[in-house]
Short mmCIF file of C-alpha atoms and ligand atoms in Angstrom, two decimals:
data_model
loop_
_atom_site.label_atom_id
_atom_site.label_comp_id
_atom_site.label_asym_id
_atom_site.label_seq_id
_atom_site.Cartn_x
_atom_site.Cartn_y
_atom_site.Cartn_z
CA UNK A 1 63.04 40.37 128.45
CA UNK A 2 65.47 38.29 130.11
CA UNK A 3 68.78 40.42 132.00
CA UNK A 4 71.95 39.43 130.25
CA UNK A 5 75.12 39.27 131.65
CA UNK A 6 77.54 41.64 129.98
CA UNK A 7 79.91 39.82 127.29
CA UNK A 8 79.50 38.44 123.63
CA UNK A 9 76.32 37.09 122.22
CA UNK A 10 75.31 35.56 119.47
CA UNK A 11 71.64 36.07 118.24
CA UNK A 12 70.65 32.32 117.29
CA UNK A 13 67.33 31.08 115.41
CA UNK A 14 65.99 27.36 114.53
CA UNK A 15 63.73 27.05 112.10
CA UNK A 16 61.97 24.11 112.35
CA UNK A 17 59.64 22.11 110.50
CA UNK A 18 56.84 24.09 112.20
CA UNK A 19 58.22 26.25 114.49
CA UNK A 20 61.19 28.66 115.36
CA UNK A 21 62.62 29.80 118.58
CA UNK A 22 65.05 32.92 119.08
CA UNK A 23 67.46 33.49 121.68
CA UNK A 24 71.14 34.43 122.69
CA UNK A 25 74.24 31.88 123.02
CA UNK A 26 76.96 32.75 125.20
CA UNK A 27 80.32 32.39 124.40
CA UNK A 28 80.37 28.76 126.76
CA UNK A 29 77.39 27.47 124.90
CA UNK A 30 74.95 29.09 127.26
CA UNK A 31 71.77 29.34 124.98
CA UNK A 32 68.56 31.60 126.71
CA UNK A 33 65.16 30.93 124.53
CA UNK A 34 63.60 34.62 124.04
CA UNK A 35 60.55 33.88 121.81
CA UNK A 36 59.20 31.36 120.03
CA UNK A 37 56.32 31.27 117.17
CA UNK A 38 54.55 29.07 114.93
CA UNK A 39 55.12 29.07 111.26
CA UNK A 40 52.84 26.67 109.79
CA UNK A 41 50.99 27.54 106.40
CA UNK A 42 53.37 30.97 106.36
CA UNK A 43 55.67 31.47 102.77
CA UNK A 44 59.44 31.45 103.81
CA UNK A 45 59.31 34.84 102.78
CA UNK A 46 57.01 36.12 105.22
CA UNK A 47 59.01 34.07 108.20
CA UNK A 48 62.28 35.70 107.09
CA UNK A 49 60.40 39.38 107.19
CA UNK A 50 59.36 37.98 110.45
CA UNK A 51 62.09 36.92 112.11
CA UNK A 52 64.38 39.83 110.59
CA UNK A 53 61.99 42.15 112.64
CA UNK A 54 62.52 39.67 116.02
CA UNK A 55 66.24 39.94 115.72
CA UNK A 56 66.22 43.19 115.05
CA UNK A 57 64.47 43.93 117.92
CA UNK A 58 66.68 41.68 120.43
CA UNK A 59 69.74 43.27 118.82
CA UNK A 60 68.87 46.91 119.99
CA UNK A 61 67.78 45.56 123.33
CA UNK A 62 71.21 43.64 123.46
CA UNK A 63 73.03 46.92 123.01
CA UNK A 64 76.21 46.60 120.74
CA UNK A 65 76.80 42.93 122.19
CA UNK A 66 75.75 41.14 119.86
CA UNK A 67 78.90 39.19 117.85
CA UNK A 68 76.90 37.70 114.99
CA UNK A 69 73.69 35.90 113.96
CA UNK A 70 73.16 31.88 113.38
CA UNK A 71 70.59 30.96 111.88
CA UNK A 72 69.85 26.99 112.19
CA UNK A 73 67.59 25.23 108.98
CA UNK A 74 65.84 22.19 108.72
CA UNK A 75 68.11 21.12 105.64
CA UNK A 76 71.63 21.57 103.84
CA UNK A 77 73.01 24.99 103.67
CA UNK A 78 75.76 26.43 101.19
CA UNK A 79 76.82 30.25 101.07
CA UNK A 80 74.45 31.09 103.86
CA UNK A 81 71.08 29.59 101.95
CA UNK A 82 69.09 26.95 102.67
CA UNK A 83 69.31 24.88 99.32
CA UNK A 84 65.92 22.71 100.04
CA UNK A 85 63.88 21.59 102.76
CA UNK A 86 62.14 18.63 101.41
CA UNK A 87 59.45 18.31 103.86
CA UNK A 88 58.39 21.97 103.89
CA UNK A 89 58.93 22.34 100.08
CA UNK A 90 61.50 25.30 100.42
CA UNK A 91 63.99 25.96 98.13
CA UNK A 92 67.16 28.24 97.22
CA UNK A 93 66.06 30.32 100.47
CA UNK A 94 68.45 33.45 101.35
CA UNK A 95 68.07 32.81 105.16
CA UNK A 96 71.05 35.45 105.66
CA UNK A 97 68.07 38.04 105.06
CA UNK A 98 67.05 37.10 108.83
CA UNK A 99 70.05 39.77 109.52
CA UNK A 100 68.24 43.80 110.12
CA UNK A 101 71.98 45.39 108.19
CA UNK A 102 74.35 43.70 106.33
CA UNK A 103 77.43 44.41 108.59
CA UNK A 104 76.67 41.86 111.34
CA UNK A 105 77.93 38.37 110.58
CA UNK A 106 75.73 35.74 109.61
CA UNK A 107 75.89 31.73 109.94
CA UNK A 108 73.72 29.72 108.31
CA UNK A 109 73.69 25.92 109.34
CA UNK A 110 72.10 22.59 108.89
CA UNK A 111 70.01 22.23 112.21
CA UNK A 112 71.74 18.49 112.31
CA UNK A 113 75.00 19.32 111.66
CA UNK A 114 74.39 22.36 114.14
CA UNK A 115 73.59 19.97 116.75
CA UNK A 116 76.72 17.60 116.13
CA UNK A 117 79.00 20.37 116.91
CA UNK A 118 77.24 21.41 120.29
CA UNK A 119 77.78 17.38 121.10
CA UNK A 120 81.01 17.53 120.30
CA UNK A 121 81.62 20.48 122.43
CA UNK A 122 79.71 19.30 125.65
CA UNK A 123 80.69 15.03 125.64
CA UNK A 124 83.58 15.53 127.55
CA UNK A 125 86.72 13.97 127.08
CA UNK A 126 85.87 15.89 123.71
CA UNK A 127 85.30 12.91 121.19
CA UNK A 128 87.71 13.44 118.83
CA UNK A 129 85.14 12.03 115.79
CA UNK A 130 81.52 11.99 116.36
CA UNK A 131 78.42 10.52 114.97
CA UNK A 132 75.44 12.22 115.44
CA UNK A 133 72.39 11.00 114.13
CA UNK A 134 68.95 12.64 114.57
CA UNK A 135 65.20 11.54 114.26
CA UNK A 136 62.63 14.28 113.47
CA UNK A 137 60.20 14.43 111.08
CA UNK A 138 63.14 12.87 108.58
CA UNK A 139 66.55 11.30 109.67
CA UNK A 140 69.64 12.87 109.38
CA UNK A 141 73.10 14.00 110.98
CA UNK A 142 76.35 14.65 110.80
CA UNK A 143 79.64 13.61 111.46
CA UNK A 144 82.11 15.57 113.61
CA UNK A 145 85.95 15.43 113.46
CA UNK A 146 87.75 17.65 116.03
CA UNK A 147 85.02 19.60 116.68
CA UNK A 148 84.02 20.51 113.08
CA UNK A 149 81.70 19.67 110.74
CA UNK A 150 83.14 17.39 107.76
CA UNK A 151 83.08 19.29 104.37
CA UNK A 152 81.23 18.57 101.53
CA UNK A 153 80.83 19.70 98.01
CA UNK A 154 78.08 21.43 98.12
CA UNK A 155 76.75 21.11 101.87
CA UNK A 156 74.52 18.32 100.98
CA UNK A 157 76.67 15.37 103.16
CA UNK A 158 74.61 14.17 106.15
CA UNK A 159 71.77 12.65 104.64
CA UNK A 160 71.63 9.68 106.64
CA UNK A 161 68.13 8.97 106.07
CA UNK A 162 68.30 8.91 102.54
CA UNK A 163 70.67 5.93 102.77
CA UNK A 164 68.96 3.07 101.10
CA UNK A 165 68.50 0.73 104.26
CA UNK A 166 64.63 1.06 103.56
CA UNK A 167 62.01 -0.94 101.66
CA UNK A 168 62.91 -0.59 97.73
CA UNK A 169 59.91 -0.33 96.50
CA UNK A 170 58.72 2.58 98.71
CA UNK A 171 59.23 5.85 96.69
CA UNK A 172 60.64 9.10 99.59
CA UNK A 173 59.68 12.29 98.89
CA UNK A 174 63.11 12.92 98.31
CA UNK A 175 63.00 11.73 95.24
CA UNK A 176 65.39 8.49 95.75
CA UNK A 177 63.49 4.66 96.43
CA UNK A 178 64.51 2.77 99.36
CA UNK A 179 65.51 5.76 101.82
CA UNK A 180 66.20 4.82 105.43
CA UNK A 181 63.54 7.63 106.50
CA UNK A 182 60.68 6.39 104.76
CA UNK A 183 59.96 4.42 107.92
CA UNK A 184 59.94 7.17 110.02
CA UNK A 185 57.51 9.42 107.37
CA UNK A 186 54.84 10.12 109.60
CA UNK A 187 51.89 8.60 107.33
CA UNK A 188 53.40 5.48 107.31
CA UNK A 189 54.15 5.64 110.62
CA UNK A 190 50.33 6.37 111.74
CA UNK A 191 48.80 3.64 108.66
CA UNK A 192 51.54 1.33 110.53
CA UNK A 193 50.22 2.10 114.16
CA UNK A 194 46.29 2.39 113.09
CA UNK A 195 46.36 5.86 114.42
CA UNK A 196 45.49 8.93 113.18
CA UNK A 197 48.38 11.45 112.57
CA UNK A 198 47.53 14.81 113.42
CA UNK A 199 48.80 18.51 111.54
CA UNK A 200 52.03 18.69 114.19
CA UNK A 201 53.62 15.63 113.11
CA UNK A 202 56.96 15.89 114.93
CA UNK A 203 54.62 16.33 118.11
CA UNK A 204 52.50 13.64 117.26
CA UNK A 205 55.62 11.45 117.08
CA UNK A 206 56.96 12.74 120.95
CA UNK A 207 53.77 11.23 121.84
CA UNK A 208 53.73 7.76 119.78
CA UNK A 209 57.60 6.83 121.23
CA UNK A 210 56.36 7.82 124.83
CA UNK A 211 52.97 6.82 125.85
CA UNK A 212 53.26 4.86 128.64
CA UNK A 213 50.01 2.28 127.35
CA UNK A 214 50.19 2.11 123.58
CA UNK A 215 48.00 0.08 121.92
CA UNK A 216 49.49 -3.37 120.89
CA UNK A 217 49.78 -1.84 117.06
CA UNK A 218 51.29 1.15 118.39
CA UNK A 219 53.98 -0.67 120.42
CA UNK A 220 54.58 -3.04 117.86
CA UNK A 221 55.61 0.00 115.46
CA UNK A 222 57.89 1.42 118.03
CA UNK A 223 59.60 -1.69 118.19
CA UNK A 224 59.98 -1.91 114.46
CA UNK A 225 61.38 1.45 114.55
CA UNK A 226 64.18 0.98 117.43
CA UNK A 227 65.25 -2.04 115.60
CA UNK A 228 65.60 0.61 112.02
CA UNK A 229 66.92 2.73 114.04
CA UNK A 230 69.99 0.41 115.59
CA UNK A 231 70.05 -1.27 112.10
CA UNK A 232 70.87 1.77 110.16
CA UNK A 233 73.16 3.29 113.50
CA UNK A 234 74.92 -0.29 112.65
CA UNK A 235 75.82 0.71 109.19
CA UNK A 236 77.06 3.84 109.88
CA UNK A 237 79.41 2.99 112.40
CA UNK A 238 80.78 0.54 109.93
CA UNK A 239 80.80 3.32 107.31
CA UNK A 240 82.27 5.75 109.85
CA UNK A 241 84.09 4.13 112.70
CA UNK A 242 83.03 7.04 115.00
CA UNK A 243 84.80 7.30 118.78
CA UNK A 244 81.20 8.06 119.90
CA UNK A 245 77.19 8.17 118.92
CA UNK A 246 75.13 10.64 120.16
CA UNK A 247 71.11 10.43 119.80
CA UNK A 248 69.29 13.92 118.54
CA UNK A 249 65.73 14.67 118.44
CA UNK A 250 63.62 11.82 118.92
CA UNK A 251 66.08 8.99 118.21
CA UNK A 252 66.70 8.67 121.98
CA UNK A 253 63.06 7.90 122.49
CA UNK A 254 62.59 5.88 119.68
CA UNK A 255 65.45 3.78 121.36
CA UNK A 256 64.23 4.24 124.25
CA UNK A 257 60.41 2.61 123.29
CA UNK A 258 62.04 -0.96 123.13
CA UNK A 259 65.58 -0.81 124.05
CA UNK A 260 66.57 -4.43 123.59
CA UNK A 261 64.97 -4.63 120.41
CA UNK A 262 67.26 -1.60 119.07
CA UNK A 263 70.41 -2.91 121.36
CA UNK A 264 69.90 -6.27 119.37
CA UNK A 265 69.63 -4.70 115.79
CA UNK A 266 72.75 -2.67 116.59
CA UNK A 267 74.75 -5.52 117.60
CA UNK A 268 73.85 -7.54 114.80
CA UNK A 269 74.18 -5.32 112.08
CA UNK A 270 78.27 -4.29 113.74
CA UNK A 271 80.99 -5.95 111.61
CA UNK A 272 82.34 -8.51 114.40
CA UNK A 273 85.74 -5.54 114.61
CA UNK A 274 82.86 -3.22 116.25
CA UNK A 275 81.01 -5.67 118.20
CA UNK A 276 83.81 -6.39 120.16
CA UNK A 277 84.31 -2.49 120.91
CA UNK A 278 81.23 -0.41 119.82
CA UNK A 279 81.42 2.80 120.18
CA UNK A 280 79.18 4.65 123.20
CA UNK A 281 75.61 5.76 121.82
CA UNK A 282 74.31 7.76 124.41
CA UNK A 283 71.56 10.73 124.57
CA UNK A 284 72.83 13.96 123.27
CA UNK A 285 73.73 16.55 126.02
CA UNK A 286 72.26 19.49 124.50
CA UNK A 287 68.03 18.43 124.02
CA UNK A 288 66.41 20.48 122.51
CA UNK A 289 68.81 23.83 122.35
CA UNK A 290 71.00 21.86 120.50
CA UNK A 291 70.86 23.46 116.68
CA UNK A 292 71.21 27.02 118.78
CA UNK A 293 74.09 26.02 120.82
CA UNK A 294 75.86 24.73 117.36
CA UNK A 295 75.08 27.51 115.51
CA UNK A 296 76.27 30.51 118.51
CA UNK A 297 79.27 28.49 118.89
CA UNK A 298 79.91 28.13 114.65
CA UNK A 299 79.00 32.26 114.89
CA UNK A 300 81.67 32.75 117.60
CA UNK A 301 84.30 30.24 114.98
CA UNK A 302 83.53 32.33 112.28
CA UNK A 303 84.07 36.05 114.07
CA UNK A 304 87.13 34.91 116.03
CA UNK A 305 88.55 33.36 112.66
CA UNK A 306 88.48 36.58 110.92
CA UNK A 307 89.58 38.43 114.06
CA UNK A 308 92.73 35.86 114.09
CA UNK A 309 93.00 36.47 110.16
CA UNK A 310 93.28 40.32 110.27
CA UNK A 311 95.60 40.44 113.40
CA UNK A 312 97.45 38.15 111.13
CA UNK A 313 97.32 40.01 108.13
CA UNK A 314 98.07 43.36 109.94
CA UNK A 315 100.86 42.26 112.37
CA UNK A 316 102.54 39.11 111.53
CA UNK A 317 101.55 35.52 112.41
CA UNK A 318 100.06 35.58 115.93
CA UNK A 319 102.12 33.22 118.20
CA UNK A 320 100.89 31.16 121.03
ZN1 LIG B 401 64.97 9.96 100.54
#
């Protein structure tokens, strides 16, 4: 086990498509992996008795540090559940059962919109609205103002890659025709490439947008890709007119696999007001910690808010 420093914690999880990883997050953002684990083939229910024990565990070896628990999911959260996770199948899942007794705070987030925040925390001069738009196995994102994600109705905003940027007549397991991530769904990907996909699919994608000698089918696919990618980025900074883009996930390798070919397709697809001032899109700071750093930092939000509210509610307005 690794030696903390004394101060706050936050005990932060992602849950990924089929992984998770458990660690700490600092009050500064300072996220330290502890364990990580497979989940493939396991019900949710069995990964939430799973982790609960794993962060029940770090908790007592943490000693009375630990602030709260965040919880990062691969999909839209409300009230602390994950509503669905299309590509696993989950649905209505009480994550907040991750926490071993009810009295320690729990955040639940969208692993995207996680991810945002920690961008908009670490770009410095803080952007003060952000676009951050991630590739994994599905597109999505989320867009930051101030530091925050934007609200929603019911939690559901950030779908990028359901935008309908794609092929009409291709059906997304989604449920909607014409989504943006059908391009990236990793069968059509590997029927695209003439390659054979393999179980890990966000894995076998890593490997696709960074072989150094890809087959000519292969490397034509990653092209076709950057350009969707810079196509759709296009539209959404005319949607959102964001100060700055980051890339999450894969997206900076997809770019990255044919860089003039996605330059291009985002300069084309800008309304002529953006061309002549896009926005940065850069790399995201935060790699792979990224849904961990968001969701310590939205724990720490959340336990200083109430701490703010009761000193408020017991002794007047607090004045700064
Ligand atoms: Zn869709």
């Amino acid at each position: 086990m690794h030696a903390h420093p004394s101060g706050p914690v936050a005990v932060v999880v992602d849950v990924r498509h089929g992984d998770w990883r458990l660690g700490t997050c600092d009050l500064d953002g300072t996220v330290r992996v502890i364990a990580t684990g497979q989940h493939g083939g396991m019900t949710p229910g069995k990964l939430l008795a799973r982790l609960q024990a794993r962060v029940g565990n770090l908790m007592r070896s943490l000693d009375g540090r630990v602030a709260g628990i965040g919880v990062a999911v691969p999909g839209p959260t409300a009230d602390n559940r994950l509503v669905h996770a299309t590509m696993l199948g989950w649905h209505d899942l009480e994550v907040a059962r991750v926490a071993p007794t009810p009295d320690v705070p729990v955040v639940v987030g969208n692993d995207a919109t996680m991810a945002a925040m920690a961008e908009a925390r670490l770009h410095t001069p803080h952007p003060h609205t952000l676009l951050h738009v991630v590739v994994e196995v599905g597109v999505g994102g989320a867009f930051i103002v101030d530091g925050r994600p934007t609200p929603s109705a019911r939690g559901l905003h950030g779908e990028f890659g359901h935008l309908p940027f794609g092929d009409p007549g291709v059906m997304c397991p989604c449920g909607a025709r014409g989504c943006w991530a059908a391009a990236f769904d990793v069968p059509a990907v590997a029927l695209r490439a003439k390659l054979r996909a393999e179980p890990d699919s966000r894995a076998w994608l890593h490997r696709l947008f960074t072989d150094p000698d890809p087959s000519p089918e292969a490397r034509e696919t990653r092209t076709a890709l950057a350009a969707d990618l810079g196509r759709g980025i296009a539209g959404l900074v005319n949607a959102l007119d964001p100060d700055l883009v980051t890339l999450g996930g894969l997206a900076a390798q997809v770019r990255d696999a044919s860089p003039a070919g996605f330059e291009r397709a985002v300069h084309i697809g800008l309304m002529k007001v953006h061309r002549d001032r896009p926005p940065g899109v850069v790399a995201a700071l935060a790699g792979e910690n990224a849904p961990l750093v968001g969701v310590g930092l939205s724990v720490f939000d959340r336990v200083l808010d109430a701490e703010m509210l009761a000193r408020w509610a017991t002794r007047g307005p607090v004045t700064t």
